[in-house]
Amino acid sequence: MPASFQLMSNDDGAYYFHFLNATGDLLMISGQYEDKQDAEQAIKDVKVGSLMSEQIAAGKVPDGDTFFVIKDKDGDILVKSVLFDDQMIFDNALHAVKDNACVAEINDLT
C-alpha cells in the first residue's frame, strides 16, 4: 500500500485528514476544517510543505516525546505528527513523510 492521505468528516460536518505511511501506520493528523475544499487545499499545502525544510519544525512535549509539524507558507500549522518516544522512530517517520507525502494518494472517505 502506498502512503496516503485519508480525508474524513466527523459527526459535526467538519473535515480533517490523516497521513498514513506505506505500512498503514498513522504519522500525521490535521486540524478540522469547515469546508471540504479547505481540507483538500491543506493536503496540497502539506504535500508542498513536506519538501520544504523551512516549513517543517520539530518539538518536544514535557515528558520528552517528540513530534513534528508542517506549516504553510504563512507559518500556520497544517498538520501535526503523532508523538514519538524513540528518536530513531521519529527520524524514520520524518524521513517517510519527506519522501512520500508529496506523491501520496488521497483517499476521500467522506
Short mmCIF file of N, CA, C and O in Angstrom, two decimals:
data_model
loop_
_atom_site.label_atom_id
_atom_site.label_comp_id
_atom_site.label_asym_id
_atom_site.label_seq_id
_atom_site.Cartn_x
_atom_site.Cartn_y
_atom_site.Cartn_z
N MET A 1 0.85 -1.18 0.00
CA MET A 1 0.00 0.00 0.00
C MET A 1 0.89 1.25 0.00
O MET A 1 1.79 1.36 0.82
N PRO A 2 0.67 2.16 -0.91
CA PRO A 2 1.46 3.40 -0.89
C PRO A 2 1.02 4.31 0.25
O PRO A 2 -0.07 4.16 0.81
N ALA A 3 1.86 5.28 0.58
CA ALA A 3 1.49 6.27 1.59
C ALA A 3 0.24 7.00 1.10
O ALA A 3 0.02 7.16 -0.10
N SER A 4 -0.59 7.45 2.06
CA SER A 4 -1.84 8.08 1.64
C SER A 4 -2.34 9.08 2.67
O SER A 4 -2.05 9.00 3.86
N PHE A 5 -3.10 10.03 2.15
CA PHE A 5 -3.88 10.93 2.98
C PHE A 5 -5.30 10.37 3.03
O PHE A 5 -5.85 9.99 2.00
N GLN A 6 -5.86 10.30 4.21
CA GLN A 6 -7.23 9.82 4.39
C GLN A 6 -8.09 11.03 4.75
O GLN A 6 -7.98 11.56 5.86
N LEU A 7 -8.92 11.51 3.82
CA LEU A 7 -9.80 12.65 4.05
C LEU A 7 -11.10 12.15 4.66
O LEU A 7 -11.75 11.27 4.09
N MET A 8 -11.48 12.71 5.82
CA MET A 8 -12.65 12.22 6.55
C MET A 8 -13.47 13.40 7.04
O MET A 8 -13.02 14.54 7.03
N SER A 9 -14.68 13.09 7.50
CA SER A 9 -15.52 14.10 8.15
C SER A 9 -16.04 13.51 9.45
O SER A 9 -16.18 12.30 9.60
N ASN A 10 -16.33 14.40 10.39
CA ASN A 10 -16.86 13.93 11.67
C ASN A 10 -18.36 14.18 11.74
O ASN A 10 -18.97 14.68 10.79
N ASP A 11 -18.96 13.83 12.86
CA ASP A 11 -20.41 13.95 13.02
C ASP A 11 -20.89 15.40 12.98
O ASP A 11 -22.05 15.67 12.71
N ASP A 12 -19.99 16.34 13.24
CA ASP A 12 -20.34 17.77 13.21
C ASP A 12 -20.22 18.37 11.82
O ASP A 12 -20.45 19.55 11.63
N GLY A 13 -19.80 17.56 10.84
CA GLY A 13 -19.66 18.04 9.48
C GLY A 13 -18.33 18.70 9.18
O GLY A 13 -18.14 19.26 8.11
N ALA A 14 -17.41 18.64 10.11
CA ALA A 14 -16.07 19.19 9.88
C ALA A 14 -15.22 18.15 9.15
O ALA A 14 -15.44 16.95 9.28
N TYR A 15 -14.24 18.64 8.41
CA TYR A 15 -13.36 17.77 7.64
C TYR A 15 -11.96 17.77 8.26
O TYR A 15 -11.52 18.78 8.81
N TYR A 16 -11.29 16.66 8.16
CA TYR A 16 -9.93 16.51 8.66
C TYR A 16 -9.27 15.39 7.87
O TYR A 16 -9.92 14.68 7.11
N PHE A 17 -7.95 15.26 8.05
CA PHE A 17 -7.26 14.19 7.34
C PHE A 17 -6.14 13.62 8.20
O PHE A 17 -5.65 14.26 9.12
N HIS A 18 -5.79 12.40 7.87
CA HIS A 18 -4.66 11.69 8.46
C HIS A 18 -3.69 11.36 7.34
O HIS A 18 -4.10 11.19 6.19
N PHE A 19 -2.42 11.23 7.70
CA PHE A 19 -1.43 10.74 6.75
C PHE A 19 -0.92 9.41 7.27
O PHE A 19 -0.49 9.31 8.42
N LEU A 20 -0.98 8.40 6.42
CA LEU A 20 -0.51 7.06 6.77
C LEU A 20 0.68 6.69 5.89
O LEU A 20 0.69 6.98 4.70
N ASN A 21 1.68 6.04 6.49
CA ASN A 21 2.83 5.60 5.70
C ASN A 21 2.46 4.36 4.89
O ASN A 21 1.32 3.89 4.93
N ALA A 22 3.42 3.83 4.17
CA ALA A 22 3.16 2.71 3.25
C ALA A 22 2.70 1.45 3.97
O ALA A 22 2.07 0.58 3.36
N THR A 23 2.99 1.31 5.27
CA THR A 23 2.55 0.13 6.01
C THR A 23 1.26 0.39 6.78
O THR A 23 0.83 -0.45 7.56
N GLY A 24 0.66 1.57 6.58
CA GLY A 24 -0.61 1.89 7.22
C GLY A 24 -0.50 2.49 8.60
O GLY A 24 -1.52 2.66 9.28
N ASP A 25 0.71 2.85 9.03
CA ASP A 25 0.88 3.48 10.34
C ASP A 25 0.50 4.96 10.26
O ASP A 25 0.90 5.67 9.33
N LEU A 26 -0.26 5.42 11.24
CA LEU A 26 -0.65 6.82 11.32
C LEU A 26 0.57 7.66 11.70
O LEU A 26 1.21 7.40 12.72
N LEU A 27 0.89 8.67 10.87
CA LEU A 27 2.04 9.53 11.16
C LEU A 27 1.63 10.97 11.47
O LEU A 27 2.25 11.63 12.28
N MET A 28 0.58 11.48 10.78
CA MET A 28 0.19 12.88 10.98
C MET A 28 -1.33 13.02 11.03
O MET A 28 -2.05 12.27 10.39
N ILE A 29 -1.75 14.04 11.79
CA ILE A 29 -3.17 14.33 11.98
C ILE A 29 -3.38 15.83 11.76
O ILE A 29 -2.64 16.65 12.31
N SER A 30 -4.38 16.17 10.98
CA SER A 30 -4.68 17.58 10.73
C SER A 30 -5.64 18.13 11.78
O SER A 30 -6.24 17.37 12.54
N GLY A 31 -5.82 19.43 11.72
CA GLY A 31 -6.90 20.06 12.46
C GLY A 31 -8.19 19.89 11.69
O GLY A 31 -8.23 19.15 10.70
N GLN A 32 -9.23 20.57 12.14
CA GLN A 32 -10.53 20.45 11.48
C GLN A 32 -10.79 21.65 10.58
O GLN A 32 -10.35 22.77 10.86
N TYR A 33 -11.50 21.39 9.50
CA TYR A 33 -11.84 22.41 8.51
C TYR A 33 -13.35 22.38 8.30
O TYR A 33 -13.95 21.32 8.21
N GLU A 34 -13.95 23.57 8.19
CA GLU A 34 -15.40 23.64 7.97
C GLU A 34 -15.77 23.21 6.56
O GLU A 34 -16.82 22.61 6.35
N ASP A 35 -14.92 23.53 5.60
CA ASP A 35 -15.21 23.21 4.20
C ASP A 35 -14.29 22.11 3.70
O ASP A 35 -13.09 22.11 3.99
N LYS A 36 -14.86 21.23 2.89
CA LYS A 36 -14.07 20.15 2.30
C LYS A 36 -12.96 20.70 1.43
O LYS A 36 -11.83 20.19 1.44
N GLN A 37 -13.25 21.78 0.70
CA GLN A 37 -12.25 22.37 -0.18
C GLN A 37 -11.05 22.89 0.62
O GLN A 37 -9.91 22.80 0.16
N ASP A 38 -11.30 23.42 1.83
CA ASP A 38 -10.20 23.89 2.67
C ASP A 38 -9.33 22.72 3.12
O ASP A 38 -8.10 22.84 3.16
N ALA A 39 -9.95 21.60 3.46
CA ALA A 39 -9.18 20.41 3.85
C ALA A 39 -8.38 19.88 2.67
O ALA A 39 -7.21 19.50 2.83
N GLU A 40 -8.97 19.87 1.49
CA GLU A 40 -8.25 19.42 0.30
C GLU A 40 -7.08 20.35 -0.02
O GLU A 40 -6.00 19.88 -0.41
N GLN A 41 -7.28 21.66 0.16
CA GLN A 41 -6.18 22.60 -0.07
C GLN A 41 -5.07 22.39 0.96
O GLN A 41 -3.89 22.47 0.64
N ALA A 42 -5.45 22.10 2.20
CA ALA A 42 -4.45 21.85 3.24
C ALA A 42 -3.61 20.62 2.90
O ALA A 42 -2.40 20.62 3.12
N ILE A 43 -4.24 19.60 2.33
CA ILE A 43 -3.48 18.42 1.90
C ILE A 43 -2.47 18.81 0.84
O ILE A 43 -1.30 18.42 0.89
N LYS A 44 -2.90 19.62 -0.14
CA LYS A 44 -1.97 20.08 -1.18
C LYS A 44 -0.82 20.87 -0.56
O LYS A 44 0.34 20.71 -0.96
N ASP A 45 -1.14 21.72 0.42
CA ASP A 45 -0.11 22.52 1.08
C ASP A 45 0.85 21.64 1.88
O ASP A 45 2.05 21.92 1.95
N VAL A 46 0.35 20.57 2.49
CA VAL A 46 1.21 19.63 3.21
C VAL A 46 2.14 18.92 2.23
O VAL A 46 3.33 18.73 2.51
N LYS A 47 1.60 18.54 1.08
CA LYS A 47 2.44 17.89 0.07
C LYS A 47 3.62 18.78 -0.30
O LYS A 47 4.76 18.31 -0.38
N VAL A 48 3.36 20.06 -0.52
CA VAL A 48 4.43 21.01 -0.85
C VAL A 48 5.32 21.24 0.37
O VAL A 48 6.55 21.20 0.27
N GLY A 49 4.72 21.47 1.52
CA GLY A 49 5.48 21.75 2.74
C GLY A 49 6.39 20.62 3.16
O GLY A 49 7.44 20.85 3.77
N SER A 50 6.02 19.40 2.82
CA SER A 50 6.86 18.25 3.19
C SER A 50 8.20 18.27 2.46
O SER A 50 9.14 17.61 2.88
N LEU A 51 8.28 19.04 1.39
CA LEU A 51 9.51 19.15 0.62
C LEU A 51 10.36 20.35 1.03
O LEU A 51 11.49 20.50 0.56
N MET A 52 9.82 21.20 1.89
CA MET A 52 10.48 22.45 2.26
C MET A 52 10.91 22.40 3.72
O MET A 52 10.08 22.49 4.62
N SER A 53 12.18 22.26 3.95
CA SER A 53 12.69 22.13 5.32
C SER A 53 12.26 23.29 6.21
O SER A 53 12.00 23.10 7.40
N GLU A 54 12.16 24.50 5.64
CA GLU A 54 11.78 25.65 6.45
C GLU A 54 10.32 25.61 6.89
O GLU A 54 9.91 26.38 7.75
N GLN A 55 9.52 24.72 6.32
CA GLN A 55 8.12 24.59 6.71
C GLN A 55 7.90 23.42 7.66
O GLN A 55 6.77 23.12 8.03
N ILE A 56 8.97 22.75 8.06
CA ILE A 56 8.88 21.62 8.99
C ILE A 56 9.58 22.02 10.28
O ILE A 56 10.69 22.55 10.26
N ALA A 57 8.91 21.79 11.40
CA ALA A 57 9.51 22.11 12.70
C ALA A 57 9.30 20.93 13.64
O ALA A 57 8.26 20.26 13.60
N ALA A 58 10.29 20.69 14.49
CA ALA A 58 10.20 19.61 15.47
C ALA A 58 10.01 20.22 16.86
O ALA A 58 10.39 21.36 17.10
N GLY A 59 9.42 19.44 17.75
CA GLY A 59 9.23 19.89 19.11
C GLY A 59 9.19 18.72 20.07
O GLY A 59 9.20 17.56 19.66
N LYS A 60 9.17 19.06 21.35
CA LYS A 60 9.08 18.05 22.42
C LYS A 60 7.98 18.45 23.38
O LYS A 60 7.78 19.62 23.66
N VAL A 61 7.29 17.45 23.90
CA VAL A 61 6.32 17.68 24.97
C VAL A 61 7.05 17.52 26.30
O VAL A 61 8.16 16.97 26.34
N PRO A 62 6.45 17.99 27.40
CA PRO A 62 7.15 17.94 28.69
C PRO A 62 7.69 16.58 29.10
O PRO A 62 8.73 16.50 29.75
N ASP A 63 7.04 15.49 28.72
CA ASP A 63 7.53 14.17 29.13
C ASP A 63 8.66 13.65 28.24
O ASP A 63 9.17 12.55 28.45
N GLY A 64 9.05 14.45 27.23
CA GLY A 64 10.19 14.09 26.40
C GLY A 64 9.87 13.52 25.04
O GLY A 64 10.75 13.37 24.20
N ASP A 65 8.61 13.16 24.78
CA ASP A 65 8.24 12.65 23.46
C ASP A 65 8.42 13.76 22.42
O ASP A 65 8.24 14.94 22.71
N THR A 66 8.77 13.37 21.21
CA THR A 66 8.99 14.33 20.13
C THR A 66 7.88 14.26 19.11
O THR A 66 7.15 13.26 19.00
N PHE A 67 7.73 15.34 18.36
CA PHE A 67 6.75 15.44 17.29
C PHE A 67 7.28 16.42 16.26
O PHE A 67 8.26 17.12 16.50
N PHE A 68 6.63 16.47 15.11
CA PHE A 68 6.95 17.49 14.12
C PHE A 68 5.66 18.03 13.55
O PHE A 68 4.59 17.41 13.64
N VAL A 69 5.74 19.22 13.01
CA VAL A 69 4.62 19.87 12.35
C VAL A 69 5.06 20.30 10.96
O VAL A 69 6.24 20.49 10.70
N ILE A 70 4.08 20.44 10.09
CA ILE A 70 4.31 21.04 8.78
C ILE A 70 3.44 22.28 8.72
O ILE A 70 2.24 22.23 9.02
N LYS A 71 4.06 23.39 8.35
CA LYS A 71 3.38 24.68 8.31
C LYS A 71 3.15 25.10 6.86
O LYS A 71 3.84 24.64 5.95
N ASP A 72 2.19 26.01 6.67
CA ASP A 72 2.02 26.58 5.34
C ASP A 72 3.02 27.72 5.15
O ASP A 72 3.82 28.02 6.06
N LYS A 73 2.98 28.36 4.00
CA LYS A 73 3.97 29.41 3.71
C LYS A 73 3.84 30.62 4.63
O LYS A 73 4.79 31.40 4.76
N ASP A 74 2.70 30.77 5.29
CA ASP A 74 2.49 31.88 6.23
C ASP A 74 2.89 31.50 7.65
O ASP A 74 2.78 32.33 8.56
N GLY A 75 3.30 30.26 7.86
CA GLY A 75 3.72 29.82 9.19
C GLY A 75 2.63 29.20 10.04
O GLY A 75 2.86 28.87 11.20
N ASP A 76 1.44 29.03 9.49
CA ASP A 76 0.34 28.38 10.23
C ASP A 76 0.49 26.87 10.15
O ASP A 76 0.77 26.32 9.07
N ILE A 77 0.27 26.20 11.26
CA ILE A 77 0.42 24.75 11.31
C ILE A 77 -0.72 24.08 10.54
O ILE A 77 -1.90 24.35 10.80
N LEU A 78 -0.36 23.22 9.62
CA LEU A 78 -1.33 22.46 8.82
C LEU A 78 -1.60 21.09 9.41
O LEU A 78 -2.73 20.60 9.37
N VAL A 79 -0.54 20.46 9.91
CA VAL A 79 -0.64 19.07 10.35
C VAL A 79 0.42 18.83 11.43
O VAL A 79 1.48 19.45 11.42
N LYS A 80 0.08 17.96 12.37
CA LYS A 80 1.00 17.61 13.45
C LYS A 80 1.18 16.09 13.45
O LYS A 80 0.24 15.34 13.21
N SER A 81 2.40 15.67 13.72
CA SER A 81 2.66 14.23 13.78
C SER A 81 2.13 13.65 15.08
O SER A 81 1.82 14.38 16.03
N VAL A 82 2.08 12.35 15.11
CA VAL A 82 1.82 11.66 16.38
C VAL A 82 3.07 11.83 17.24
O VAL A 82 4.10 12.31 16.77
N LEU A 83 3.00 11.46 18.50
CA LEU A 83 4.14 11.57 19.40
C LEU A 83 5.04 10.35 19.27
O LEU A 83 4.55 9.23 19.09
N PHE A 84 6.33 10.58 19.38
CA PHE A 84 7.32 9.51 19.28
C PHE A 84 8.15 9.49 20.55
O PHE A 84 8.64 10.53 20.98
N ASP A 85 8.33 8.31 21.12
CA ASP A 85 9.14 8.19 22.34
C ASP A 85 10.54 7.66 22.05
O ASP A 85 11.32 7.43 22.96
N ASP A 86 10.86 7.48 20.77
CA ASP A 86 12.16 6.95 20.36
C ASP A 86 12.69 7.81 19.21
O ASP A 86 11.98 8.03 18.22
N GLN A 87 13.91 8.31 19.34
CA GLN A 87 14.48 9.21 18.34
C GLN A 87 14.62 8.55 16.98
O GLN A 87 14.38 9.18 15.95
N MET A 88 14.99 7.28 16.93
CA MET A 88 15.14 6.60 15.65
C MET A 88 13.79 6.48 14.95
O MET A 88 13.69 6.69 13.73
N ILE A 89 12.74 6.15 15.68
CA ILE A 89 11.41 6.04 15.07
C ILE A 89 10.95 7.42 14.58
O ILE A 89 10.37 7.54 13.50
N PHE A 90 11.22 8.46 15.38
CA PHE A 90 10.91 9.83 14.96
C PHE A 90 11.62 10.16 13.65
O PHE A 90 11.00 10.65 12.70
N ASP A 91 12.92 9.90 13.59
CA ASP A 91 13.70 10.19 12.38
C ASP A 91 13.17 9.42 11.17
O ASP A 91 13.05 9.97 10.07
N ASN A 92 12.83 8.16 11.37
CA ASN A 92 12.29 7.35 10.27
C ASN A 92 10.94 7.89 9.80
O ASN A 92 10.66 7.91 8.60
N ALA A 93 10.10 8.30 10.74
CA ALA A 93 8.78 8.83 10.37
C ALA A 93 8.93 10.14 9.60
O ALA A 93 8.27 10.34 8.56
N LEU A 94 9.79 11.01 10.07
CA LEU A 94 10.00 12.28 9.37
C LEU A 94 10.57 12.03 7.97
O LEU A 94 10.13 12.66 7.00
N HIS A 95 11.48 11.10 7.86
CA HIS A 95 12.05 10.74 6.56
C HIS A 95 10.96 10.19 5.63
O HIS A 95 10.90 10.54 4.44
N ALA A 96 10.08 9.35 6.17
CA ALA A 96 8.99 8.78 5.37
C ALA A 96 8.05 9.88 4.86
O ALA A 96 7.60 9.84 3.72
N VAL A 97 7.78 10.87 5.70
CA VAL A 97 6.91 11.97 5.29
C VAL A 97 7.59 12.78 4.19
O VAL A 97 6.98 13.09 3.16
N LYS A 98 8.86 13.11 4.39
CA LYS A 98 9.58 13.90 3.38
C LYS A 98 9.66 13.18 2.05
O LYS A 98 9.60 13.80 0.99
N ASP A 99 9.80 11.86 2.08
CA ASP A 99 9.92 11.09 0.84
C ASP A 99 8.58 10.78 0.17
O ASP A 99 8.54 10.61 -1.05
N ASN A 100 7.51 10.68 0.95
CA ASN A 100 6.27 10.13 0.41
C ASN A 100 5.06 11.06 0.38
O ASN A 100 4.15 10.83 -0.42
N ALA A 101 5.02 12.06 1.23
CA ALA A 101 3.82 12.90 1.28
C ALA A 101 3.56 13.61 -0.03
O ALA A 101 2.42 13.76 -0.45
N CYS A 102 4.62 14.04 -0.69
CA CYS A 102 4.45 14.80 -1.93
C CYS A 102 3.79 13.99 -3.05
O CYS A 102 3.19 14.55 -3.95
N VAL A 103 3.90 12.68 -2.99
CA VAL A 103 3.32 11.83 -4.03
C VAL A 103 2.21 10.90 -3.51
O VAL A 103 1.72 10.04 -4.24
N ALA A 104 1.84 11.09 -2.25
CA ALA A 104 0.84 10.21 -1.64
C ALA A 104 -0.54 10.40 -2.29
O ALA A 104 -0.90 11.49 -2.69
N GLU A 105 -1.26 9.30 -2.38
CA GLU A 105 -2.62 9.36 -2.92
C GLU A 105 -3.53 9.94 -1.85
O GLU A 105 -3.23 9.94 -0.66
N ILE A 106 -4.68 10.44 -2.30
CA ILE A 106 -5.69 10.97 -1.39
C ILE A 106 -6.91 10.06 -1.47
O ILE A 106 -7.47 9.85 -2.54
N ASN A 107 -7.27 9.49 -0.33
CA ASN A 107 -8.45 8.64 -0.25
C ASN A 107 -9.57 9.43 0.41
O ASN A 107 -9.49 9.78 1.58
N ASP A 108 -10.60 9.73 -0.35
CA ASP A 108 -11.74 10.50 0.16
C ASP A 108 -12.71 9.54 0.83
O ASP A 108 -13.39 8.77 0.17
N LEU A 109 -12.75 9.58 2.15
CA LEU A 109 -13.62 8.68 2.92
C LEU A 109 -14.84 9.41 3.49
O LEU A 109 -15.48 8.91 4.40
N THR A 110 -15.15 10.58 2.94
CA THR A 110 -16.25 11.38 3.48
C THR A 110 -17.59 10.85 3.08
O THR A 110 -17.88 10.40 2.09
#
